[in-house]
Coordinates of C-alpha atoms in Angstrom, one line a residue:
M279 CA -57.1 -6.1 12.0
A280 CA -56.7 -4.2 15.3
G281 CA -60.2 -5.6 16.3
D282 CA -59.0 -9.1 15.5
A283 CA -55.9 -8.8 17.4
Q284 CA -57.9 -7.4 20.5
A285 CA -60.4 -10.3 20.2
T286 CA -57.6 -12.9 20.0
A287 CA -55.9 -11.4 23.0
A288 CA -59.2 -11.3 25.0
E289 CA -59.7 -15.1 24.2
H290 CA -56.4 -15.8 25.9
G291 CA -57.1 -13.6 28.9
V292 CA -54.6 -10.9 27.7
D293 CA -55.3 -7.2 28.3
F294 CA -54.5 -5.9 24.8
H295 CA -54.2 -2.3 25.7
R296 CA -51.8 -3.0 28.5
L297 CA -49.7 -5.3 26.2
V298 CA -49.5 -2.3 23.7
D299 CA -48.9 0.2 26.3
D300 CA -45.9 -1.8 27.7
A301 CA -44.4 -2.2 24.2
L302 CA -41.2 -0.4 23.3
H303 CA -42.5 0.6 19.9
L304 CA -44.9 3.6 19.3
F305 CA -48.4 2.4 18.5
C306 CA -51.2 4.8 17.4
V307 CA -54.6 5.1 15.6
A308 CA -54.9 8.3 13.6
G309 CA -56.9 9.9 10.9
T310 CA -56.3 11.5 7.5
D311 CA -57.5 14.7 9.3
A312 CA -54.0 14.8 10.8
R313 CA -55.0 14.0 14.3
F314 CA -54.2 11.1 16.7
Y315 CA -57.3 9.1 18.1
W316 CA -55.3 6.9 20.4
L317 CA -51.6 6.5 21.5
N318 CA -49.9 3.9 23.6
Q319 CA -47.8 5.0 26.6
A320 CA -44.5 5.0 24.7
W321 CA -45.4 8.3 23.1
P322 CA -45.4 10.6 26.0
E323 CA -42.4 8.6 27.4
L324 CA -40.3 9.3 24.4
L325 CA -41.5 12.9 23.4
G326 CA -42.1 14.2 26.8
W327 CA -45.5 15.6 26.0
S328 CA -48.5 14.6 28.0
M329 CA -51.1 12.3 26.5
D330 CA -53.7 15.1 26.5
E331 CA -51.3 17.4 24.6
L332 CA -50.5 14.9 22.0
L333 CA -54.2 14.0 21.4
S334 CA -55.5 17.5 21.5
R335 CA -53.4 18.9 18.8
P336 CA -52.8 18.1 15.0
F337 CA -49.9 15.8 14.8
L338 CA -48.4 18.1 12.1
E339 CA -47.7 20.6 15.0
F340 CA -45.1 18.0 16.3
V341 CA -43.6 17.3 12.8
H342 CA -40.2 19.1 12.0
P343 CA -41.1 22.0 9.5
E344 CA -38.8 20.5 6.8
D345 CA -40.7 17.2 7.0
I346 CA -44.3 18.5 6.9
A347 CA -44.6 18.5 3.0
A348 CA -43.3 14.9 2.9
T349 CA -45.7 13.9 5.7
L350 CA -48.7 15.4 4.0
A351 CA -47.8 13.5 0.8
E352 CA -47.6 10.4 2.9
V353 CA -51.1 11.0 4.3
E354 CA -52.5 11.6 0.9
K355 CA -51.2 8.1 -0.2
L356 CA -52.8 6.6 2.8
R357 CA -56.1 8.4 2.0
Q358 CA -56.0 6.7 -1.4
G359 CA -55.6 3.4 0.3
Q360 CA -51.8 2.9 -0.1
P361 CA -49.9 1.5 3.0
T362 CA -46.8 3.4 4.4
L363 CA -43.5 1.4 4.6
K364 CA -40.2 2.7 5.9
F365 CA -41.3 6.4 6.0
I366 CA -39.1 8.5 8.3
N367 CA -39.9 11.9 9.6
R368 CA -38.9 13.9 12.7
Y369 CA -41.1 14.5 15.7
R370 CA -40.4 17.6 18.2
T371 CA -40.0 16.6 21.8
K372 CA -41.0 18.9 24.7
D373 CA -37.4 20.2 25.2
G374 CA -37.2 21.3 21.6
S375 CA -35.1 18.4 20.2
Y376 CA -36.3 16.0 17.5
R377 CA -36.5 12.3 17.3
S378 CA -36.5 10.4 14.0
L379 CA -39.4 7.9 13.6
D380 CA -39.6 5.0 11.1
W381 CA -43.3 4.4 10.2
L382 CA -45.4 1.4 9.2
C383 CA -49.1 2.3 8.6
T384 CA -52.1 0.6 7.2
P385 CA -55.2 2.5 6.1
Y386 CA -58.6 1.1 6.8
P387 CA -62.0 1.6 5.0
D388 CA -63.4 3.5 8.0
G389 CA -60.8 6.1 7.3
K390 CA -58.6 5.2 10.3
L391 CA -54.9 4.6 10.2
Y392 CA -53.3 2.0 12.3
A393 CA -49.7 2.7 12.7
S394 CA -46.5 1.7 14.5
A395 CA -43.2 3.5 14.6
R396 CA -39.7 3.0 15.9
D397 CA -37.4 5.6 17.3
V398 CA -34.4 5.4 14.8
T399 CA -32.7 8.8 15.8
D400 CA -29.4 7.1 16.6
R401 CA -29.4 5.1 13.5
V402 CA -30.2 8.2 11.3
A403 CA -27.5 10.1 13.1
E404 CA -24.9 7.2 12.6
Q405 CA -26.0 7.0 8.9
K406 CA -25.5 10.8 8.4
R407 CA -22.0 10.6 10.2
M408 CA -21.1 7.6 7.8
R409 CA -22.2 9.5 4.8
E410 CA -20.2 12.5 5.8
Q411 CA -17.2 10.2 6.4
V412 CA -17.6 8.6 3.0
G413 CA -17.7 12.1 1.5
W414 CA -14.6 13.1 3.2
L415 CA -12.9 9.9 2.3
E416 CA -13.8 10.2 -1.4
M417 CA -12.6 13.7 -1.4
A418 CA -9.3 12.8 0.2
E419 CA -9.0 9.9 -2.1
E420 CA -9.5 12.1 -5.1
M421 CA -6.9 14.6 -3.9
G422 CA -4.4 11.9 -3.0
Q423 CA -5.1 9.8 -6.1
V424 CA -5.8 6.8 -3.8
G425 CA -8.8 4.5 -3.9
H426 CA -10.0 1.6 -1.8
W427 CA -11.3 -1.9 -2.6
R428 CA -12.9 -5.0 -1.1
I429 CA -13.5 -8.7 -2.1
D430 CA -16.3 -10.4 -0.3
L431 CA -15.1 -14.2 -0.2
A432 CA -18.5 -15.5 0.4
T433 CA -20.2 -13.8 -2.6
E434 CA -16.9 -13.1 -4.5
E435 CA -18.3 -9.6 -5.0
L436 CA -15.7 -6.9 -5.8
Y437 CA -16.2 -3.3 -4.4
W438 CA -14.4 -0.3 -5.7
S439 CA -14.4 3.2 -4.4
P440 CA -15.0 6.0 -7.0
Q441 CA -11.2 6.8 -7.1
V442 CA -10.5 3.2 -8.2
Y443 CA -13.0 3.6 -11.2
R444 CA -11.1 6.7 -12.2
I445 CA -7.8 5.0 -12.0
H446 CA -9.1 2.4 -14.4
G447 CA -10.4 5.0 -16.7
L448 CA -14.1 4.1 -15.9
D449 CA -17.2 6.0 -14.9
P450 CA -18.0 5.3 -11.1
G451 CA -21.6 4.7 -12.2
S452 CA -20.7 2.0 -14.8
G453 CA -21.1 -0.9 -12.3
T454 CA -18.4 -2.9 -10.6
P455 CA -16.9 -5.6 -12.7
P456 CA -16.7 -9.1 -11.4
L457 CA -13.6 -10.3 -9.6
K458 CA -12.2 -11.9 -12.7
G459 CA -12.7 -8.8 -14.7
G460 CA -10.8 -6.8 -11.9
I461 CA -7.9 -9.1 -12.2
E462 CA -8.0 -9.0 -16.1
A463 CA -7.7 -5.2 -16.0
Y464 CA -3.9 -5.9 -15.1
H465 CA -1.2 -6.4 -17.8
Q466 CA -1.3 -10.0 -19.1
E467 CA 2.1 -10.7 -17.7
D468 CA 1.0 -9.4 -14.3
Q469 CA -2.3 -11.1 -13.8
R470 CA -0.9 -14.4 -12.4
R471 CA 1.1 -12.4 -9.8
V472 CA -2.2 -10.6 -8.7
R473 CA -3.9 -14.0 -8.2
D474 CA -0.9 -15.2 -6.3
Y475 CA -0.9 -12.3 -3.9
V476 CA -4.5 -12.5 -3.2
N477 CA -4.5 -16.4 -2.8
R478 CA -1.4 -16.2 -0.6
A479 CA -3.1 -13.6 1.6
I480 CA -6.1 -15.8 2.1
E481 CA -4.0 -18.9 2.6
K482 CA -1.6 -17.3 5.1
K483 CA -4.0 -14.7 6.5
E484 CA -1.5 -12.0 6.0
G485 CA -1.3 -8.7 4.1
F486 CA 0.6 -8.0 0.8
S487 CA 1.8 -5.1 -1.3
F488 CA 2.7 -5.0 -5.0
Q489 CA 3.5 -2.5 -7.8
L490 CA 2.3 -3.8 -11.2
R491 CA 1.0 -2.6 -14.5
L492 CA -2.6 -1.8 -15.1
I493 CA -4.2 -1.4 -18.6
R494 CA -6.9 1.3 -18.5
A495 CA -10.1 1.2 -20.4
D496 CA -8.6 3.4 -23.2
G497 CA -5.6 1.0 -23.4
E498 CA -3.2 3.2 -21.6
E499 CA -0.7 1.5 -19.4
R500 CA -0.2 2.7 -15.8
L501 CA 1.8 1.6 -12.9
V502 CA -0.3 1.1 -9.7
H503 CA 0.5 0.3 -6.1
S504 CA -1.9 -1.8 -4.1
R505 CA -1.7 -2.9 -0.4
G506 CA -4.2 -5.4 1.0
E507 CA -5.1 -6.9 4.3
V508 CA -7.6 -9.6 5.3
T509 CA -10.5 -9.5 7.7
L510 CA -11.2 -12.6 9.8
D511 CA -14.5 -14.1 11.1
P512 CA -14.4 -13.5 14.9
V513 CA -15.9 -16.9 15.7
T514 CA -14.2 -19.4 13.1
G515 CA -11.0 -17.3 12.4
D516 CA -11.6 -17.9 8.6
V517 CA -10.9 -15.1 6.1
E518 CA -14.1 -13.2 5.3
S519 CA -12.8 -10.5 3.0
V520 CA -9.7 -8.9 1.5
F521 CA -9.6 -5.2 1.5
G522 CA -7.0 -2.6 0.7
V523 CA -5.8 0.6 -1.0
F524 CA -5.0 1.4 -4.6
Q525 CA -2.8 4.2 -6.0
D526 CA -1.8 5.3 -9.5
I527 CA 2.0 6.0 -9.0
T528 CA 2.8 6.3 -12.7
D529 CA 3.6 10.0 -12.6
R530 CA 5.6 9.6 -9.4
F531 CA 7.6 6.8 -10.9
Q532 CA 8.3 8.7 -14.2
D533 CA 9.4 11.7 -12.1
F534 CA 11.7 9.3 -10.1
Q535 CA 13.1 7.9 -13.3
R536 CA 13.7 11.4 -14.8
S537 CA 15.4 12.5 -11.5
N538 CA 17.7 9.5 -11.6
E539 CA 18.4 9.9 -15.3
A540 CA 19.4 13.5 -14.6
L541 CA 21.6 12.5 -11.6
D542 CA 23.2 9.8 -13.7
Q543 CA 24.0 12.3 -16.7
F544 CA 25.4 14.7 -14.2
A545 CA 27.6 12.2 -12.6
Y546 CA 28.8 11.0 -16.0
A547 CA 29.5 14.6 -17.2
A548 CA 31.2 15.5 -14.0
A549 CA 33.4 12.5 -14.1
H550 CA 34.2 12.9 -17.8
D551 CA 34.8 16.7 -17.5
L552 CA 37.1 16.4 -14.5
Q553 CA 39.4 13.9 -16.3
A554 CA 41.3 16.4 -18.4
P555 CA 42.1 19.1 -15.9
L556 CA 43.2 16.3 -13.3
K557 CA 45.5 14.7 -16.0
T558 CA 47.0 18.4 -16.6
I559 CA 47.6 18.8 -12.9
R560 CA 49.3 15.4 -12.6
G561 CA 51.3 16.0 -15.7
L562 CA 52.5 19.4 -14.5
V563 CA 53.4 18.0 -11.0
S564 CA 55.3 15.3 -12.8
L565 CA 57.4 17.9 -14.6
L566 CA 58.0 19.9 -11.5
K567 CA 59.2 16.8 -9.7
H568 CA 61.8 16.2 -12.5
D569 CA 62.9 19.8 -12.5
L570 CA 63.1 20.1 -8.8
K571 CA 64.2 16.5 -8.0
H572 CA 67.1 17.7 -5.9
S573 CA 64.8 20.1 -3.9
D574 CA 64.5 18.6 -0.4
E575 CA 62.1 21.2 0.7
L576 CA 59.6 21.0 -2.2
T577 CA 59.7 17.1 -3.0
P578 CA 57.5 16.3 0.0
V579 CA 55.0 18.9 -1.0
L580 CA 54.9 17.6 -4.6
D581 CA 54.6 14.0 -3.3
R582 CA 51.5 15.1 -1.4
I583 CA 50.1 16.7 -4.5
V584 CA 50.6 13.4 -6.4
E585 CA 49.0 11.4 -3.6
S586 CA 45.9 13.6 -3.4
S587 CA 45.5 13.8 -7.3
T588 CA 45.9 10.0 -7.4
H589 CA 43.0 9.6 -4.8
M590 CA 41.1 12.1 -6.7
Q591 CA 41.7 10.1 -9.9
A592 CA 40.3 7.0 -8.1
L593 CA 37.2 8.9 -6.9
I594 CA 36.5 10.2 -10.5
D595 CA 37.0 6.6 -11.9
E596 CA 34.5 5.2 -9.3
L597 CA 32.0 8.1 -10.1
Y598 CA 32.5 7.4 -13.9
R599 CA 32.0 3.7 -13.2
Y600 CA 28.8 4.4 -11.2
A601 CA 27.4 6.7 -13.8
R602 CA 28.2 4.1 -16.6
L603 CA 26.6 1.3 -14.6
T604 CA 23.5 3.0 -13.6
G605 CA 23.0 4.5 -17.2
S606 CA 23.4 1.0 -18.7
R607 CA 21.0 0.3 -21.6
E608 CA 21.9 -3.3 -21.6
E609 CA 19.0 -5.5 -22.7
L610 CA 17.1 -7.6 -20.3
T611 CA 18.0 -11.4 -20.8
W612 CA 17.7 -14.5 -18.9
V613 CA 20.9 -14.6 -16.7
S614 CA 22.4 -17.5 -15.0
L615 CA 23.2 -16.1 -11.6
E616 CA 25.3 -19.3 -10.7
G617 CA 27.4 -18.7 -13.8
V618 CA 27.7 -15.0 -13.1
V619 CA 29.0 -15.7 -9.5
R620 CA 31.4 -18.4 -10.6
D621 CA 32.8 -16.0 -13.3
V622 CA 33.3 -13.4 -10.7
C623 CA 35.1 -15.8 -8.3
R624 CA 37.5 -16.8 -11.2
N625 CA 38.2 -13.0 -11.8
L626 CA 39.0 -12.7 -8.1
T627 CA 41.2 -15.9 -7.8
A628 CA 44.2 -14.1 -6.8
D629 CA 42.6 -12.3 -3.9
I630 CA 40.7 -15.3 -2.9
D631 CA 43.9 -17.4 -2.8
A632 CA 45.9 -14.7 -0.9
A633 CA 43.2 -14.4 1.8
G634 CA 42.7 -18.2 2.1
A635 CA 39.0 -17.6 1.5
E636 CA 36.5 -20.3 1.1
I637 CA 33.5 -19.6 -1.3
K638 CA 30.5 -21.8 -1.1
I639 CA 28.0 -21.4 -3.9
D640 CA 24.6 -23.1 -3.7
P641 CA 22.4 -23.6 -6.9
L642 CA 21.2 -20.2 -8.0
P643 CA 18.3 -19.4 -10.2
D644 CA 18.2 -17.9 -13.7
V645 CA 16.5 -14.4 -13.5
L646 CA 15.4 -11.8 -16.0
G647 CA 18.1 -9.1 -15.6
R648 CA 21.2 -7.4 -16.9
S649 CA 24.2 -9.6 -16.7
T650 CA 26.8 -6.8 -16.5
L651 CA 25.0 -5.1 -13.5
L652 CA 24.5 -8.4 -11.7
A653 CA 28.2 -9.3 -12.0
A654 CA 29.2 -5.9 -10.7
F655 CA 26.9 -6.6 -7.8
F656 CA 28.3 -9.9 -6.7
Q657 CA 32.0 -8.7 -7.4
N658 CA 31.5 -5.8 -4.9
L659 CA 30.1 -8.1 -2.2
I660 CA 32.7 -10.9 -2.5
S661 CA 35.5 -8.3 -2.8
N662 CA 34.3 -6.5 0.4
A663 CA 34.1 -10.0 2.1
I664 CA 37.6 -10.4 1.4
R665 CA 38.8 -6.9 2.1
Y666 CA 36.8 -6.6 5.5
R667 CA 37.7 -10.0 6.7
H668 CA 38.1 -10.7 10.5
P669 CA 41.7 -10.6 11.5
E670 CA 41.3 -13.9 13.5
R671 CA 39.8 -16.2 10.8
A672 CA 39.9 -16.9 7.1
P673 CA 37.0 -15.5 5.1
N674 CA 34.1 -17.7 4.5
V675 CA 31.5 -16.5 1.9
Y676 CA 28.1 -18.4 1.3
V677 CA 25.9 -17.5 -1.6
Y678 CA 22.5 -19.0 -1.6
A679 CA 18.9 -18.2 -2.9
M680 CA 15.4 -18.7 -1.9
R681 CA 12.2 -18.3 -4.0
T682 CA 8.7 -17.5 -3.2
E683 CA 5.8 -17.0 -5.7
E684 CA 6.5 -13.4 -5.9
E685 CA 10.3 -12.9 -5.5
H686 CA 13.9 -14.2 -5.6
R687 CA 16.1 -13.8 -2.5
I688 CA 19.8 -14.2 -3.3
T689 CA 22.0 -13.7 -0.3
V690 CA 25.8 -13.2 0.1
A691 CA 26.8 -14.0 3.6
D692 CA 30.3 -13.6 5.1
N693 CA 32.0 -14.1 8.5
G694 CA 33.8 -10.7 8.3
I695 CA 34.0 -7.9 10.8
G696 CA 30.6 -6.6 10.2
F697 CA 29.2 -3.3 11.2
K698 CA 26.6 -1.8 13.5
P699 CA 22.9 -2.2 12.4
A700 CA 22.6 1.6 12.9
D701 CA 25.1 2.1 10.0
K702 CA 22.9 0.2 7.4
A703 CA 21.7 3.4 5.8
K704 CA 25.2 4.9 5.7
V705 CA 26.9 2.1 4.0
V706 CA 24.8 2.5 0.8
R707 CA 25.3 6.2 0.3
P708 CA 27.8 7.0 -2.5
F709 CA 31.3 7.8 -1.2
S710 CA 30.3 7.1 2.4
R711 CA 32.8 5.0 4.5
L712 CA 32.7 3.7 8.0
G713 CA 35.5 4.4 10.5
R714 CA 37.1 0.8 9.8
D715 CA 37.5 1.7 6.1
K716 CA 40.9 3.3 5.3
K717 CA 41.3 2.1 1.6
G718 CA 37.8 1.8 0.2
L719 CA 36.2 4.7 -1.7
G720 CA 32.7 4.0 -0.3
M721 CA 31.0 3.2 -3.7
G722 CA 30.7 -0.7 -3.6
L723 CA 27.4 -1.0 -1.6
A724 CA 26.0 2.1 -3.3
I725 CA 26.5 0.3 -6.6
C726 CA 24.9 -2.8 -5.2
Q727 CA 21.9 -1.0 -4.1
R728 CA 21.6 0.7 -7.4
V729 CA 21.7 -2.5 -9.2
A730 CA 18.8 -3.8 -7.0
Q731 CA 16.7 -0.6 -7.9
I732 CA 17.4 -1.0 -11.6
H733 CA 16.0 -4.6 -11.3
H734 CA 12.9 -3.3 -9.5
G735 CA 14.1 -4.8 -6.3
E736 CA 15.8 -3.8 -3.0
L737 CA 19.0 -4.7 -1.1
E738 CA 18.4 -6.0 2.4
I739 CA 21.3 -5.8 4.9
D740 CA 21.8 -7.6 8.1
S741 CA 25.0 -7.2 10.0
E742 CA 26.6 -7.3 13.5
P743 CA 30.1 -6.2 14.5
G744 CA 32.5 -9.1 14.9
T745 CA 30.0 -11.6 13.4
G746 CA 29.7 -10.8 9.7
S747 CA 27.1 -9.6 7.3
R748 CA 24.3 -10.8 5.0
F749 CA 23.4 -8.9 1.8
T750 CA 20.2 -10.0 0.1
L751 CA 19.2 -9.1 -3.4
V752 CA 15.3 -9.2 -3.5
I753 CA 13.9 -9.0 -7.0
P754 CA 10.7 -10.0 -8.7
A755 CA 10.4 -13.5 -9.9
G756 CA 9.6 -13.9 -13.4
E757 CA 8.6 -17.1 -15.3
M758 CA 11.1 -19.8 -15.1
V759 CA 13.3 -20.4 -18.1
P760 CA 11.8 -23.2 -20.4
E761 CA 13.9 -26.3 -20.3
T762 CA 15.5 -27.3 -23.5

């Protein structure tokens, strides 16, 4: 083969040895006696040894001690007539460092070995670094109960990290399921939503986040949180893949539920247990006022006690209402939000008329929820819009809705006095009032936020002083109610 190449080069007036010497790859002729017979110039240039040094010593003297056994095994295979493909060993340079060489070698009947090698030191180092990073990542994922996944859109192949397998209750060595199988691992009621999230991400070239139910291999239901992003082709801008992270949040969610239930029970018990002593105090004060009705000195003091106890009674009533509301075991049913809002407005007719308020209600969806809680949600917002109206204009309240594939967004917008954006976190804390509030107890928006959480949603708030406020209930969209 080497002779044929030299003959062909000579026929075309090409100096074969010069051609090989000028090559970037390493070329050599060696023997199974572990010696080089011929080397091109790339060898001394790469390793730093002179040509004489390389040719005068067995090549095993240059091989890394840890690679000698494997190199001898490869030489034995060559002696038996088997070619070498993609064998990597390390050669020592004159400065004591090592270079990794990737070999291609063919044995000939005359006992000579014709070989070429590439310097792959940088590639080997990069592969080692990547293996270490993957190892660290897998360790971190296992500790944090977080996995990662990737969908290749060209091949529709699904990749799972080991932790994703564990979350599914599968052995990481069991083989990655097809894309369809990955989606079918979710609860039957949630599979459509998973497809919608992925398809929307591809169509809109944007990320997504969801919390849905997963059915493990053993049938156990778990709650998982997944976040995804898309990668784009740098030339065409098309989506190449979808990748993301995946976490089992079942235990955390259950802890959160237990904590909330404990807080709700505490609030309920506290409100209930405070009722009796407060009634006793108010009764005794009433008796004192009757007995001391002619005492000009004590009457103002008793009036202050009555005022304070009345305020405390109002706080207890609100706490009691909050505890009863958040501890509600009302069944989930299909609720007509439009009907709920109109009922609320009928209940508030006197306040609406007194303030000269205008309430506009767009068509609102039917949602899967708890009607009592949703009524409390809208009653608080509409009452607040009337209570905190702008002194220079009549209240206008606009209730409208938007729907996406994933969620309902129901907004109550008003033209009231508003508040600073920096106060958004404060207004939803129980018993928290802004400086403008002299009469409220600070529970209305806390109740609204709790209602949103109970419906697995959130309360979005947008407000500016002097302009008004928008409160948006964002809840997952279920299937539409069948028409009858």
